[in-house]
Structures are given as structure tokens and as C-alpha cells.
mmCIF file of C-alpha atoms in Angstrom:
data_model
loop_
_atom_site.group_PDB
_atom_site.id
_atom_site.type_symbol
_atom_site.label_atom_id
_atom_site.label_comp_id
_atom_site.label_asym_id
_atom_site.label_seq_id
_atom_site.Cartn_x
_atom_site.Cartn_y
_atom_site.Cartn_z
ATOM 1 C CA UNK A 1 114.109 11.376 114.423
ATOM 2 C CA UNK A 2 116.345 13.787 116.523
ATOM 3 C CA UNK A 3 116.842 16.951 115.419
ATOM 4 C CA UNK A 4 119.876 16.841 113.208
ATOM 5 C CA UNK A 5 122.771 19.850 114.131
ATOM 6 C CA UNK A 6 122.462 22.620 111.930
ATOM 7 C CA UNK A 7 125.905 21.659 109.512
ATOM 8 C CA UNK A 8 126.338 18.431 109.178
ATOM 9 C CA UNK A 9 129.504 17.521 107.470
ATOM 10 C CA UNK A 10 130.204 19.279 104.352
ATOM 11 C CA UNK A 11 128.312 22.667 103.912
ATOM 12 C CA UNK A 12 127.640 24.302 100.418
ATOM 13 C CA UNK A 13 125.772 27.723 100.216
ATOM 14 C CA UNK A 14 123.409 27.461 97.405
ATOM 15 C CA UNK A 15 122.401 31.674 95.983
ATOM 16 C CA UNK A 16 118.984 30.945 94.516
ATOM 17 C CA UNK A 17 118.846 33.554 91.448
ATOM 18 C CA UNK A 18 120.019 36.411 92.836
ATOM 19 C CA UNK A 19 119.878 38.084 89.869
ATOM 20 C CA UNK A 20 120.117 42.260 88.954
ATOM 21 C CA UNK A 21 116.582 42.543 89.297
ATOM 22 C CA UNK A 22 116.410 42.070 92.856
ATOM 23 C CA UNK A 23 117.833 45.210 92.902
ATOM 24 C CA UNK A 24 116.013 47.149 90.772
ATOM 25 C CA UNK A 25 112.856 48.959 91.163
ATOM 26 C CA UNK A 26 110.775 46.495 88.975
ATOM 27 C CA UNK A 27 111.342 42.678 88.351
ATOM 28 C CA UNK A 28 110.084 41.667 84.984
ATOM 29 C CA UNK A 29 107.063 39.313 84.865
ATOM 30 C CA UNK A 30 107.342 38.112 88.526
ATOM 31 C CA UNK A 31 105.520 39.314 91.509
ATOM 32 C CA UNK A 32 107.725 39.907 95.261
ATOM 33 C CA UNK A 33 107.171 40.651 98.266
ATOM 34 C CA UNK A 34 107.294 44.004 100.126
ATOM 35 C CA UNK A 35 110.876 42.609 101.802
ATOM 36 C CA UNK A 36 112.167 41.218 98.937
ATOM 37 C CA UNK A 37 114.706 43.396 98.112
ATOM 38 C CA UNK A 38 115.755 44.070 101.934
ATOM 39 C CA UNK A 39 116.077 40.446 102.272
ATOM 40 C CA UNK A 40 118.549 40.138 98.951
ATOM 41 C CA UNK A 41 120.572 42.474 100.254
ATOM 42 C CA UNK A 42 120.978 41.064 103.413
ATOM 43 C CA UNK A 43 121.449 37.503 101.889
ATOM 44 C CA UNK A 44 125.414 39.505 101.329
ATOM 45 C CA UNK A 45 126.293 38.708 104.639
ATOM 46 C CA UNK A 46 125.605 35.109 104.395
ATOM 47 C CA UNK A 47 127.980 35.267 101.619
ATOM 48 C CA UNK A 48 130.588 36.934 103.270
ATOM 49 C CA UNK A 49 130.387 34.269 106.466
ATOM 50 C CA UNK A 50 130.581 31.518 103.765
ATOM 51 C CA UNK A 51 133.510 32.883 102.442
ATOM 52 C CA UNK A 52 135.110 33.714 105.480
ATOM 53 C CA UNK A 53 134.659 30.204 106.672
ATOM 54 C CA UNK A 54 136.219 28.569 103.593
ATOM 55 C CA UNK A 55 132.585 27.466 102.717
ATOM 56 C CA UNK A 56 132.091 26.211 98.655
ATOM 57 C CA UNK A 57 129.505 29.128 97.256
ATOM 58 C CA UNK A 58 127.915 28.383 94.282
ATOM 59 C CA UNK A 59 125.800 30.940 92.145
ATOM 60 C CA UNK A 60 122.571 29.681 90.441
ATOM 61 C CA UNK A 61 121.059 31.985 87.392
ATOM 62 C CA UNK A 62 117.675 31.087 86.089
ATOM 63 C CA UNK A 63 117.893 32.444 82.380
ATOM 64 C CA UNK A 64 115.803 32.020 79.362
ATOM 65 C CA UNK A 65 116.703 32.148 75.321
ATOM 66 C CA UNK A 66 115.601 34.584 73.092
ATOM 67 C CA UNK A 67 113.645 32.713 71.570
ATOM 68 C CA UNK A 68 111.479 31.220 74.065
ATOM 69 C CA UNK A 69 111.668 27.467 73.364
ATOM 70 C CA UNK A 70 112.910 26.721 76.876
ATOM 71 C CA UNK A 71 110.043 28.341 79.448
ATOM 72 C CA UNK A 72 107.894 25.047 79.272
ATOM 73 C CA UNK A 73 104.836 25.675 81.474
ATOM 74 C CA UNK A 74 106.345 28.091 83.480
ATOM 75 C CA UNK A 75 104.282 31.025 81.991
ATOM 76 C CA UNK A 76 101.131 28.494 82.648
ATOM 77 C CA UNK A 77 100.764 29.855 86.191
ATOM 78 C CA UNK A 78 100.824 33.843 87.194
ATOM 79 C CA UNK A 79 104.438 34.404 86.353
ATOM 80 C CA UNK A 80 105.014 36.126 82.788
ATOM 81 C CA UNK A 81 108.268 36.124 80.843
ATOM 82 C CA UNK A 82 111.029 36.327 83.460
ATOM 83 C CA UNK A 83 114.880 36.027 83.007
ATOM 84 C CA UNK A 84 114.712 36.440 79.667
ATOM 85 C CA UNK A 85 118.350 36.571 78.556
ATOM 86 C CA UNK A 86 118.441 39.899 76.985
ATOM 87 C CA UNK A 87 116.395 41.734 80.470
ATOM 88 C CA UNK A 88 118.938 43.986 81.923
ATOM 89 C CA UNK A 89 117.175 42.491 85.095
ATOM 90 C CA UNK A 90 118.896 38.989 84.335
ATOM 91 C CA UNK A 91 122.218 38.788 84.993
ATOM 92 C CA UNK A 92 123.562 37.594 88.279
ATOM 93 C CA UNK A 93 123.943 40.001 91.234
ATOM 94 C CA UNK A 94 127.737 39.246 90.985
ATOM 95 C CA UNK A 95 129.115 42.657 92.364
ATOM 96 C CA UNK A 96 126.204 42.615 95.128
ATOM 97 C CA UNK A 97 127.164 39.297 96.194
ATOM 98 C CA UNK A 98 130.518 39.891 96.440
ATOM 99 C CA UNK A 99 131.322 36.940 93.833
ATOM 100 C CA UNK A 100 135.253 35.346 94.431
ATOM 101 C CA UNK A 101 136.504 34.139 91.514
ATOM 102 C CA UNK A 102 136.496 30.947 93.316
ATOM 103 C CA UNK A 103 132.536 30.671 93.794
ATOM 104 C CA UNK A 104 130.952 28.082 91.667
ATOM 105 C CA UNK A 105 128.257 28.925 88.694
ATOM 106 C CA UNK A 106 125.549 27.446 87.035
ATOM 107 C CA UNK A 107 122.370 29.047 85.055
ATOM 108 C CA UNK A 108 119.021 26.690 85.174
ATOM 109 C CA UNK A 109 116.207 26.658 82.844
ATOM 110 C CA UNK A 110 114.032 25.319 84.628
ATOM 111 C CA UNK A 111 112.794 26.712 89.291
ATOM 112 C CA UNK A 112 114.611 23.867 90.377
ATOM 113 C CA UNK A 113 118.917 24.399 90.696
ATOM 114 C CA UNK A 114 118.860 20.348 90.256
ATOM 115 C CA UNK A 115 116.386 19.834 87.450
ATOM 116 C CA UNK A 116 118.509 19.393 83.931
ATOM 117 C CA UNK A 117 121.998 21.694 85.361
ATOM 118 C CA UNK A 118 125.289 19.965 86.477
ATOM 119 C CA UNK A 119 124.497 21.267 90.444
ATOM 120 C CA UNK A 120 124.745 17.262 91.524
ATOM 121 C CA UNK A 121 127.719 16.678 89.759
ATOM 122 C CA UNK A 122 129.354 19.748 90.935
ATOM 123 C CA UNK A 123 127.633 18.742 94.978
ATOM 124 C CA UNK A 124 129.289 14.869 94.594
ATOM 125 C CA UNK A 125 132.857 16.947 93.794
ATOM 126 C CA UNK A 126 132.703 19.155 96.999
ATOM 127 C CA UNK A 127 131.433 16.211 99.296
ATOM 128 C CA UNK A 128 128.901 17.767 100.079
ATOM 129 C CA UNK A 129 126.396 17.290 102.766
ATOM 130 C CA UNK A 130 124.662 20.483 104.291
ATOM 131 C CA UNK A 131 123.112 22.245 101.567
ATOM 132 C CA UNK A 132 122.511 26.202 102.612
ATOM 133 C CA UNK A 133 119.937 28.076 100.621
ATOM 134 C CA UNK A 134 119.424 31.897 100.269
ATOM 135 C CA UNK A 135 117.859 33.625 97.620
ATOM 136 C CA UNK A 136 114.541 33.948 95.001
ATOM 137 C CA UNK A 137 111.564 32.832 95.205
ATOM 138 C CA UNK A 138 111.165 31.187 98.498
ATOM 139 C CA UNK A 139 107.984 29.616 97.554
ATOM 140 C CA UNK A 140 109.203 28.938 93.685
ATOM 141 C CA UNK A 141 113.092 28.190 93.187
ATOM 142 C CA UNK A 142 114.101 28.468 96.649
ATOM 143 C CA UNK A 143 111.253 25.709 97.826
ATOM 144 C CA UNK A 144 111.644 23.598 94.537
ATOM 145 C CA UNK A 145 115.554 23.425 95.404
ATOM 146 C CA UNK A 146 115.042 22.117 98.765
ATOM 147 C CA UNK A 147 113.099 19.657 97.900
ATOM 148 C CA UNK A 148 115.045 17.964 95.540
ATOM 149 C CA UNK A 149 118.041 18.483 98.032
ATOM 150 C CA UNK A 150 116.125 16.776 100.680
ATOM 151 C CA UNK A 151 114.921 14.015 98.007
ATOM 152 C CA UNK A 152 118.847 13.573 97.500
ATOM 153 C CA UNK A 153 119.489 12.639 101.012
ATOM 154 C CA UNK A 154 121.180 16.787 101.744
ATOM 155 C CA UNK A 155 120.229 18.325 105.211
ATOM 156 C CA UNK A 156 119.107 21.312 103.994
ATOM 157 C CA UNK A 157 118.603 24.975 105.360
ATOM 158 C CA UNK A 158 116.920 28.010 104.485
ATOM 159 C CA UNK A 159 117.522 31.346 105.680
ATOM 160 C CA UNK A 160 114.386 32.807 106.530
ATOM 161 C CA UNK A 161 115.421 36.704 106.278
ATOM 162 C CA UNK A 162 118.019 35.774 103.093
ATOM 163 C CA UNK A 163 114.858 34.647 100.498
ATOM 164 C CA UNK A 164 111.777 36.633 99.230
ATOM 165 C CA UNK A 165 108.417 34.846 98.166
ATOM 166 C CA UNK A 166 105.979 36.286 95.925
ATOM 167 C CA UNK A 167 104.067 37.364 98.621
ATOM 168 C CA UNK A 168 104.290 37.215 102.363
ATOM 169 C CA UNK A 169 101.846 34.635 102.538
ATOM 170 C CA UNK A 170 103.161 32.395 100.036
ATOM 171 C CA UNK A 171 106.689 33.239 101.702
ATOM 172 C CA UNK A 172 105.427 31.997 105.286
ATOM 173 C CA UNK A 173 103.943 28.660 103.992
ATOM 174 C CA UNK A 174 106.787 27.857 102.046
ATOM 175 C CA UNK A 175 108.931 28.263 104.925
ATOM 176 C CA UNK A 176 106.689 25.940 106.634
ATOM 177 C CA UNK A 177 106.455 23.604 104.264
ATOM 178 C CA UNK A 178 110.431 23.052 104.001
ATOM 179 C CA UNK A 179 110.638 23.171 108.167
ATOM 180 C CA UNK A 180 108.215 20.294 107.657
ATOM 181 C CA UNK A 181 110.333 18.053 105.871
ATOM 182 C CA UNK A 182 113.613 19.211 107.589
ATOM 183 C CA UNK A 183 113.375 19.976 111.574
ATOM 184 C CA UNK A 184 115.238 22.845 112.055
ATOM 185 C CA UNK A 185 115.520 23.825 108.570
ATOM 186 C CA UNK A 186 114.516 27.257 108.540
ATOM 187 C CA UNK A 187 117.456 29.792 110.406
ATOM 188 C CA UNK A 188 117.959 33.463 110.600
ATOM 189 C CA UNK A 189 120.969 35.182 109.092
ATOM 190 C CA UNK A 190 122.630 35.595 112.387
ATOM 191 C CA UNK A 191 122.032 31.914 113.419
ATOM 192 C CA UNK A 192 123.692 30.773 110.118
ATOM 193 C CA UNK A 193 126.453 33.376 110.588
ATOM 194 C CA UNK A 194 127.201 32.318 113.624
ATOM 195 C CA UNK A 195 126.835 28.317 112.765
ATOM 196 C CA UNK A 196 129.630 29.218 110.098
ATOM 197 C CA UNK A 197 131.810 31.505 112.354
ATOM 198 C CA UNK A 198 131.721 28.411 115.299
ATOM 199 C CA UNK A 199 133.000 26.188 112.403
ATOM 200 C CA UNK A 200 135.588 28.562 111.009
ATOM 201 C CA UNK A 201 136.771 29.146 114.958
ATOM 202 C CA UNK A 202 137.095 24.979 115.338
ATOM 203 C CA UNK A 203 138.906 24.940 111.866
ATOM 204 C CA UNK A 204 141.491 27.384 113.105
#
């Protein structure tokens, strides 16, 4: 196949759990990256081009109950309790992300933004097609999202500098693995910003 443009249609930015606690000096029970929190705050100006472009942005929020019942097997692995809903760490990075009260929102319970949430219902409203990702982790939520995106028939993109792994390594093969499935997949912040501004310039 050819490689497909980078926004195809209908373009949604999709923030991955950007959540208070990429913004604080310790993030409970999960393990990041060394340019984890530069990349989350960078990820800001992807949301500013989206909304500057008239671009649907919709805010995912992994979050947990108090009392547990609704982690599953996700403490199986190296992760240990995370987004737990009373962690001061948990609530979404609204005032970072410059939130309009026109952005979408949805919390998950489980890494995936598709897996039990209304995110397809809410993706059939907007028409969309293009699904942009930015956000936490890139080889966890972030990679688990695009997947089921691409399994839905989305093009999907991920910005490269806008997500954080768990480690650098894990980061890089994730990215990999998503550019495998999706030619072209994988942008910078500038080439997305710029994607967006060329659309908001032919939409003028």
C-alpha cells in the first residue's frame, strides 16, 4: 500500500492520560522515562494547534476505585497501584493542557481508551477518521490505543516527542511497533503542528 497522507479526513487528537502526575516529581506505582515529563509538557502545543485548527480534542483519564475491584491484571506485570482515584497524582492535567470547555472527556479502567469507555461512540459522532495520539505510556496506553484504532479501520498517528514510555527502550520499540502497522505513523510535534496549521490555512 501507498503511504497514506498524514490527515486523512476527519482528525481527532486523542490525550493519552495526561494526568497531574506527569508533572510531579514522582508518579505513583509506574516507572517513566528520563523525558517523560519534557515530553508531557510539550504534548501542550499539540493541543494548542488542535485547537487552533478547529480539531475535536478529547481527554482520556485512566482512574481506579477505592476499592480496587477494577485493576484486573494490571498489577500482574511491574506496574503497582496507579491512578488510584484518591492519588493527588490522578486527576487530569486539565490546566496544563489548556482544556476548552469544548474538549471531549472520558476516564478508562482499563490501558486501552477503547476497551469498555464510550471513545467509539463519541469517534462515530465526530466522523472521525485520523486518530492523533499524544500522551502516557507509549509502550502501555498510548500503544494499546493505537492498536485498537488501527483494528477499527482509523489512520492513526503518534507523536514521537508528545508520549513517554517506561523506559527509553520500551519507548523506541513501541514506536516501532505502531510505525509497523501504520507507514508514516510516528511524527514529530512540529510535523503534526504544521499538518494541522496547512489544514487550518485551506479551511480559511
Amino acid at each position: 500500500m501507498p503511504r497514506q497522507p498524514t490527515l486523512v479526513g476527519n482528525p481527532v487528537l486523542i490525550v493519552v492520560d495526561i494526568q497531574k502526575g506527569a508533572f510531579m516529581d514522582h508518579v505513583a506505582g509506574i516507572p517513566v522515562m528520563p523525558a517523560h515529563r519534557e515530553n508531557m509538557e510539550r504534548a501542550r502545543s499539540v493541543v494548542d494547534a488542535a485547537h487552533g485548527a478547529g480539531i475535536p480534542v478529547v481527554f482520556i483519564q485512566e482512574i481506579h476505585r477505592r476499592d480496587m475491584v477494577d485493576y484486573g491484571r494490571e498489577l500482574d506485570g511491574t506496574e503497582d497501584v496507579h491512578c488510584h482515584e484518591d492519588d493527588p497524582g490522578t486527576p487530569v492535567a486539565f490546566e496544563e493542557m489548556g482544556r476548552r470547555p469544548t474538549d471531549y472527556f472520558i476516564h478508562k479502567r482499563r490501558y486501552s481508551a477503547f476497551y469498555g469507555t464510550e471513545l467509539e461512540i463519541l469517534l462515530k459522532g465526530l466522523k472521525a477518521q485520523t486518530l492523533i495520539l499524544i500522551g502516557g505510556l507509549t509502550d502501555v496506553c498510548v500503544h494499546y490505543t493505537f492498536a485498537d484504532g488501527h483494528q477499527g479501520d482509523y489512520y492513526c498517528r503518534v507523536i514521537k516527542d508528545c508520549v513517554g514510555g517506561s523506559t527509553t527502550a520500551a519507548h523506541e520499540a513501541s514506536l516501532n511497533a505502531m510505525e509497523y502497522l501504520q507507514e508514516g505513523a510516528v511524527l514529530s510535534a512540529d510535523q503534526i503542528i504544521t499538518a494541522l496549521g496547512a489544514r487550518r490555512a485551506a479551511a480559511a
